[in-house]
Amino acid sequence: MNTLTDNNAKTSATNILVLGATGGTGRQIVKQALARGHQVTALARSPEKAGDLNGARLVVGDVRDEKVLREVLRGQDAVVSALGTPASPFREVTLLTTATRALVQAMTAERVSRLVAITGMGAGDSRGHGGFLFDRLIFPLLLNKVYADKDRQEAIVRESGLDWVLIRPTVLNDKPGRGSVRALTDLSDLHGGSISRQDVATFVLDQLRSDDWLHRAPLITG
């Protein structure tokens, strides 16, 4: 299924927990969520990196700690995970697996059901659709271990019993948003692409109230 989504959806105020809020996409999610009138809580390990998330409630803690997650989830309506990890050609990557497992357990315990998680082009059945350079060089040399972790992350989310959406952006950039995205599940004609972090953030926030992509994993591109 391929759709063109107009990113002008309006949502009522929601209490949102954002994980990965200090990353490039996470910052856009926080900024846009606040502009929509949502109450935003950002969980971060480093208060220094999160010091400019003006308007968000900052909680310092480890996203892999279920106890911390349960505390910060109280009173939340939804969770957005924008967690990411740097390229790691040699070392095993486990952050996403560990954090997502703890998150699912905490959300279940605190009865918070809506989870929107960003993974990436190359996860699951989107692997092999990034174009020659990405698929033949970048992915195997730099991202193989990162995406093994993303695959485990997606499996945990799929089996969670939560109201989840998995979002797989193509290559991210910092250009101004176009205001619309292509959301795809039929990838037969896709061979790479890019999308602005602004547009990713808008699409992510639209999923907090929409069931259009519930229990699915669209790839989104500009």
mmCIF file of C-alpha atoms in Angstrom:
data_model
loop_
_atom_site.group_PDB
_atom_site.id
_atom_site.type_symbol
_atom_site.label_atom_id
_atom_site.label_comp_id
_atom_site.label_asym_id
_atom_site.label_seq_id
_atom_site.Cartn_x
_atom_site.Cartn_y
_atom_site.Cartn_z
ATOM 1 C CA MET A 1 0.000 0.000 0.000
ATOM 2 C CA ASN A 2 1.352 3.384 -1.018
ATOM 3 C CA THR A 3 -0.191 6.628 0.178
ATOM 4 C CA LEU A 4 0.604 10.313 0.044
ATOM 5 C CA THR A 5 -0.021 11.822 3.444
ATOM 6 C CA ASP A 6 -0.817 15.508 3.880
ATOM 7 C CA ASN A 7 0.803 16.479 7.152
ATOM 8 C CA ASN A 8 -1.854 18.889 8.400
ATOM 9 C CA ALA A 9 -3.566 16.554 10.856
ATOM 10 C CA LYS A 10 -4.791 18.150 14.068
ATOM 11 C CA THR A 11 -4.768 16.272 17.336
ATOM 12 C CA SER A 12 -6.163 17.064 20.745
ATOM 13 C CA ALA A 13 -3.703 17.660 23.569
ATOM 14 C CA THR A 14 -1.822 14.562 24.650
ATOM 15 C CA ASN A 15 0.747 13.780 27.317
ATOM 16 C CA ILE A 16 3.697 12.371 25.397
ATOM 17 C CA LEU A 17 6.897 10.719 26.559
ATOM 18 C CA VAL A 18 9.684 11.151 23.994
ATOM 19 C CA LEU A 19 12.713 8.871 24.054
ATOM 20 C CA GLY A 20 15.736 9.960 22.039
ATOM 21 C CA ALA A 21 14.643 13.593 22.397
ATOM 22 C CA THR A 22 18.206 14.952 22.157
ATOM 23 C CA GLY A 23 18.796 13.539 18.672
ATOM 24 C CA GLY A 24 18.097 15.461 15.479
ATOM 25 C CA THR A 25 14.719 13.868 14.834
ATOM 26 C CA GLY A 26 13.812 13.755 18.518
ATOM 27 C CA ARG A 27 14.310 17.515 18.801
ATOM 28 C CA GLN A 28 11.959 18.072 15.885
ATOM 29 C CA ILE A 29 9.365 15.814 17.524
ATOM 30 C CA VAL A 30 9.571 17.759 20.791
ATOM 31 C CA LYS A 31 9.374 21.120 19.017
ATOM 32 C CA GLN A 32 6.371 20.179 16.900
ATOM 33 C CA ALA A 33 4.573 18.392 19.727
ATOM 34 C CA LEU A 34 4.805 21.508 21.892
ATOM 35 C CA ALA A 35 3.569 23.631 18.985
ATOM 36 C CA ARG A 36 0.506 21.377 18.754
ATOM 37 C CA GLY A 37 -0.232 21.982 22.408
ATOM 38 C CA HIS A 38 0.900 18.597 23.727
ATOM 39 C CA GLN A 39 2.516 18.146 27.117
ATOM 40 C CA VAL A 40 5.957 16.659 26.452
ATOM 41 C CA THR A 41 8.238 14.748 28.787
ATOM 42 C CA ALA A 42 11.762 13.995 27.552
ATOM 43 C CA LEU A 43 13.795 11.211 29.163
ATOM 44 C CA ALA A 44 17.525 11.719 28.651
ATOM 45 C CA ARG A 45 20.750 10.527 30.247
ATOM 46 C CA SER A 46 22.545 13.825 29.776
ATOM 47 C CA PRO A 47 20.880 16.996 31.070
ATOM 48 C CA GLU A 48 23.521 19.042 29.235
ATOM 49 C CA LYS A 49 22.374 17.770 25.835
ATOM 50 C CA ALA A 50 18.718 18.369 26.715
ATOM 51 C CA GLY A 51 19.165 21.850 28.134
ATOM 52 C CA ASP A 52 17.650 23.578 25.103
ATOM 53 C CA LEU A 53 14.447 21.515 24.916
ATOM 54 C CA ASN A 54 12.489 24.523 26.042
ATOM 55 C CA GLY A 55 8.926 23.796 27.093
ATOM 56 C CA ALA A 56 9.441 20.082 27.692
ATOM 57 C CA ARG A 57 9.618 18.466 31.105
ATOM 58 C CA LEU A 58 13.065 16.904 31.371
ATOM 59 C CA VAL A 59 13.650 13.715 33.344
ATOM 60 C CA VAL A 60 17.225 12.477 33.669
ATOM 61 C CA GLY A 61 17.538 8.699 33.573
ATOM 62 C CA ASP A 62 18.546 5.584 31.677
ATOM 63 C CA VAL A 63 16.081 4.472 29.018
ATOM 64 C CA ARG A 64 17.100 0.862 29.689
ATOM 65 C CA ASP A 65 15.939 1.020 33.316
ATOM 66 C CA GLU A 66 12.389 -0.321 33.654
ATOM 67 C CA LYS A 67 11.944 1.295 37.069
ATOM 68 C CA VAL A 68 12.799 4.734 35.658
ATOM 69 C CA LEU A 69 10.501 4.140 32.710
ATOM 70 C CA ARG A 70 7.580 3.153 34.928
ATOM 71 C CA GLU A 71 7.968 6.312 36.979
ATOM 72 C CA VAL A 72 8.117 8.609 33.973
ATOM 73 C CA LEU A 73 5.235 6.825 32.208
ATOM 74 C CA ARG A 74 2.702 7.645 34.901
ATOM 75 C CA GLY A 75 0.197 10.103 33.514
ATOM 76 C CA GLN A 76 1.354 9.671 29.912
ATOM 77 C CA ASP A 77 -1.002 8.950 27.013
ATOM 78 C CA ALA A 78 1.559 7.822 24.454
ATOM 79 C CA VAL A 79 5.245 7.163 23.839
ATOM 80 C CA VAL A 80 7.366 8.182 20.878
ATOM 81 C CA SER A 81 10.681 6.384 20.525
ATOM 82 C CA ALA A 82 13.233 8.214 18.418
ATOM 83 C CA LEU A 83 16.121 6.249 19.878
ATOM 84 C CA GLY A 84 19.098 5.726 17.647
ATOM 85 C CA THR A 85 22.662 4.473 17.778
ATOM 86 C CA PRO A 86 25.775 5.507 15.841
ATOM 87 C CA ALA A 87 27.329 3.334 13.173
ATOM 88 C CA SER A 88 29.162 0.382 14.716
ATOM 89 C CA PRO A 89 31.052 -1.772 12.223
ATOM 90 C CA PHE A 90 32.793 -3.928 14.847
ATOM 91 C CA ARG A 91 30.961 -3.925 18.176
ATOM 92 C CA GLU A 92 27.613 -5.570 18.826
ATOM 93 C CA VAL A 93 24.755 -3.115 19.348
ATOM 94 C CA THR A 94 22.114 -3.885 21.982
ATOM 95 C CA LEU A 95 20.765 -0.513 23.153
ATOM 96 C CA LEU A 96 17.540 -0.627 21.139
ATOM 97 C CA THR A 97 16.790 -4.219 22.124
ATOM 98 C CA THR A 98 17.404 -3.620 25.817
ATOM 99 C CA ALA A 99 15.585 -0.289 25.949
ATOM 100 C CA THR A 100 12.575 -1.480 23.951
ATOM 101 C CA ARG A 101 12.142 -4.605 26.040
ATOM 102 C CA ALA A 102 12.178 -2.490 29.218
ATOM 103 C CA LEU A 103 9.825 0.039 27.628
ATOM 104 C CA VAL A 104 7.251 -2.558 26.600
ATOM 105 C CA GLN A 105 7.257 -4.075 30.072
ATOM 106 C CA ALA A 106 6.889 -0.642 31.671
ATOM 107 C CA MET A 107 4.125 0.460 29.301
ATOM 108 C CA THR A 108 2.213 -2.741 29.930
ATOM 109 C CA ALA A 109 2.537 -2.334 33.697
ATOM 110 C CA GLU A 110 1.463 1.327 33.591
ATOM 111 C CA ARG A 111 -1.306 0.700 31.027
ATOM 112 C CA VAL A 112 0.014 3.089 28.411
ATOM 113 C CA SER A 113 -0.847 1.496 25.090
ATOM 114 C CA ARG A 114 0.161 3.824 22.241
ATOM 115 C CA LEU A 115 3.728 3.463 20.970
ATOM 116 C CA VAL A 116 5.136 5.082 17.849
ATOM 117 C CA ALA A 117 8.705 3.928 17.209
ATOM 118 C CA ILE A 118 11.140 5.065 14.534
ATOM 119 C CA THR A 119 13.492 2.423 13.130
ATOM 120 C CA GLY A 120 14.757 2.999 9.581
ATOM 121 C CA MET A 121 15.028 1.952 5.964
ATOM 122 C CA GLY A 122 16.805 -1.378 6.058
ATOM 123 C CA ALA A 123 14.847 -2.831 8.966
ATOM 124 C CA GLY A 124 12.763 -5.929 8.363
ATOM 125 C CA ASP A 125 11.413 -6.327 4.844
ATOM 126 C CA SER A 126 12.656 -2.850 3.864
ATOM 127 C CA ARG A 127 16.189 -4.221 3.645
ATOM 128 C CA GLY A 128 17.613 -4.075 0.143
ATOM 129 C CA HIS A 129 15.610 -1.016 -0.946
ATOM 130 C CA GLY A 130 18.142 1.711 -0.176
ATOM 131 C CA GLY A 131 19.813 1.923 -3.555
ATOM 132 C CA PHE A 132 23.237 0.659 -4.659
ATOM 133 C CA LEU A 133 25.461 2.790 -2.410
ATOM 134 C CA PHE A 134 23.374 2.228 0.734
ATOM 135 C CA ASP A 135 22.699 -1.481 0.183
ATOM 136 C CA ARG A 136 26.105 -2.569 -1.119
ATOM 137 C CA LEU A 137 28.508 -0.335 0.832
ATOM 138 C CA ILE A 138 27.077 1.695 3.710
ATOM 139 C CA PHE A 139 24.801 -0.979 5.134
ATOM 140 C CA PRO A 140 27.191 -3.961 5.176
ATOM 141 C CA LEU A 141 30.283 -1.966 6.167
ATOM 142 C CA LEU A 142 28.825 0.368 8.799
ATOM 143 C CA LEU A 143 25.231 -0.471 9.714
ATOM 144 C CA ASN A 144 24.843 -4.232 9.764
ATOM 145 C CA LYS A 145 25.096 -4.533 13.547
ATOM 146 C CA VAL A 146 22.932 -1.452 14.118
ATOM 147 C CA TYR A 147 20.180 -2.881 11.952
ATOM 148 C CA ALA A 148 20.383 -6.276 13.607
ATOM 149 C CA ASP A 149 19.476 -4.381 16.769
ATOM 150 C CA LYS A 150 16.665 -2.534 14.953
ATOM 151 C CA ASP A 151 15.287 -5.868 13.723
ATOM 152 C CA ARG A 152 15.206 -7.191 17.281
ATOM 153 C CA GLN A 153 13.583 -3.928 18.390
ATOM 154 C CA GLU A 154 10.850 -4.285 15.786
ATOM 155 C CA ALA A 155 10.201 -7.899 16.792
ATOM 156 C CA ILE A 156 9.733 -6.885 20.442
ATOM 157 C CA VAL A 157 7.295 -4.136 19.445
ATOM 158 C CA ARG A 158 5.307 -6.433 17.148
ATOM 159 C CA GLU A 159 4.891 -9.004 19.914
ATOM 160 C CA SER A 160 4.137 -6.433 22.631
ATOM 161 C CA GLY A 161 0.350 -6.365 22.510
ATOM 162 C CA LEU A 162 0.518 -2.544 22.447
ATOM 163 C CA ASP A 163 -1.111 -0.177 19.956
ATOM 164 C CA TRP A 164 2.053 0.306 17.945
ATOM 165 C CA VAL A 165 3.233 1.883 14.724
ATOM 166 C CA LEU A 166 6.752 1.278 13.404
ATOM 167 C CA ILE A 167 8.056 4.010 11.112
ATOM 168 C CA ARG A 168 10.971 3.448 8.740
ATOM 169 C CA PRO A 169 12.322 6.701 7.279
ATOM 170 C CA THR A 170 14.625 6.758 4.297
ATOM 171 C CA VAL A 171 17.912 8.679 4.637
ATOM 172 C CA LEU A 172 17.375 11.639 6.972
ATOM 173 C CA ASN A 173 18.298 15.214 6.170
ATOM 174 C CA ASP A 174 17.938 18.626 7.837
ATOM 175 C CA LYS A 175 16.237 20.398 4.937
ATOM 176 C CA PRO A 176 12.939 22.233 5.490
ATOM 177 C CA GLY A 177 9.948 19.912 5.454
ATOM 178 C CA ARG A 178 7.824 19.592 2.326
ATOM 179 C CA GLY A 179 4.601 19.218 4.299
ATOM 180 C CA SER A 180 3.780 15.785 2.889
ATOM 181 C CA VAL A 181 5.348 12.335 2.774
ATOM 182 C CA ARG A 182 4.978 9.144 0.789
ATOM 183 C CA ALA A 183 4.113 6.289 3.150
ATOM 184 C CA LEU A 184 4.787 2.897 1.579
ATOM 185 C CA THR A 185 4.387 -0.764 2.367
ATOM 186 C CA ASP A 186 4.778 -1.940 -1.228
ATOM 187 C CA LEU A 187 8.493 -1.347 -1.778
ATOM 188 C CA SER A 188 8.853 -3.075 -5.126
ATOM 189 C CA ASP A 189 9.652 0.183 -6.930
ATOM 190 C CA LEU A 190 11.647 1.829 -4.139
ATOM 191 C CA HIS A 191 15.409 2.136 -4.528
ATOM 192 C CA GLY A 192 16.573 4.726 -2.019
ATOM 193 C CA GLY A 193 15.339 8.158 -1.093
ATOM 194 C CA SER A 194 15.584 10.793 1.588
ATOM 195 C CA ILE A 195 13.283 12.701 3.907
ATOM 196 C CA SER A 196 13.595 15.715 6.181
ATOM 197 C CA ARG A 197 13.523 15.272 9.928
ATOM 198 C CA GLN A 198 10.761 17.871 10.043
ATOM 199 C CA ASP A 199 8.503 15.715 7.877
ATOM 200 C CA VAL A 200 9.356 12.594 9.876
ATOM 201 C CA ALA A 201 8.411 14.362 13.100
ATOM 202 C CA THR A 202 5.101 15.526 11.652
ATOM 203 C CA PHE A 203 4.218 12.041 10.407
ATOM 204 C CA VAL A 204 5.182 10.506 13.756
ATOM 205 C CA LEU A 205 2.980 12.903 15.711
ATOM 206 C CA ASP A 206 0.056 12.309 13.361
ATOM 207 C CA GLN A 207 0.111 8.640 14.399
ATOM 208 C CA LEU A 208 -0.645 9.452 18.041
ATOM 209 C CA ARG A 209 -4.356 9.742 17.257
ATOM 210 C CA SER A 210 -4.678 8.070 13.877
ATOM 211 C CA ASP A 211 -5.154 4.327 13.387
ATOM 212 C CA ASP A 212 -4.350 4.480 9.670
ATOM 213 C CA TRP A 213 -1.043 2.694 10.215
ATOM 214 C CA LEU A 214 -1.836 0.854 13.416
ATOM 215 C CA HIS A 215 0.107 -2.445 13.705
ATOM 216 C CA ARG A 216 1.974 -1.719 10.483
ATOM 217 C CA ALA A 217 5.452 -0.541 9.513
ATOM 218 C CA PRO A 218 5.323 2.028 6.713
ATOM 219 C CA LEU A 219 8.480 3.253 5.062
ATOM 220 C CA ILE A 220 8.275 7.012 4.635
ATOM 221 C CA THR A 221 10.136 9.138 2.128
ATOM 222 C CA GLY A 222 10.003 12.653 0.694
#
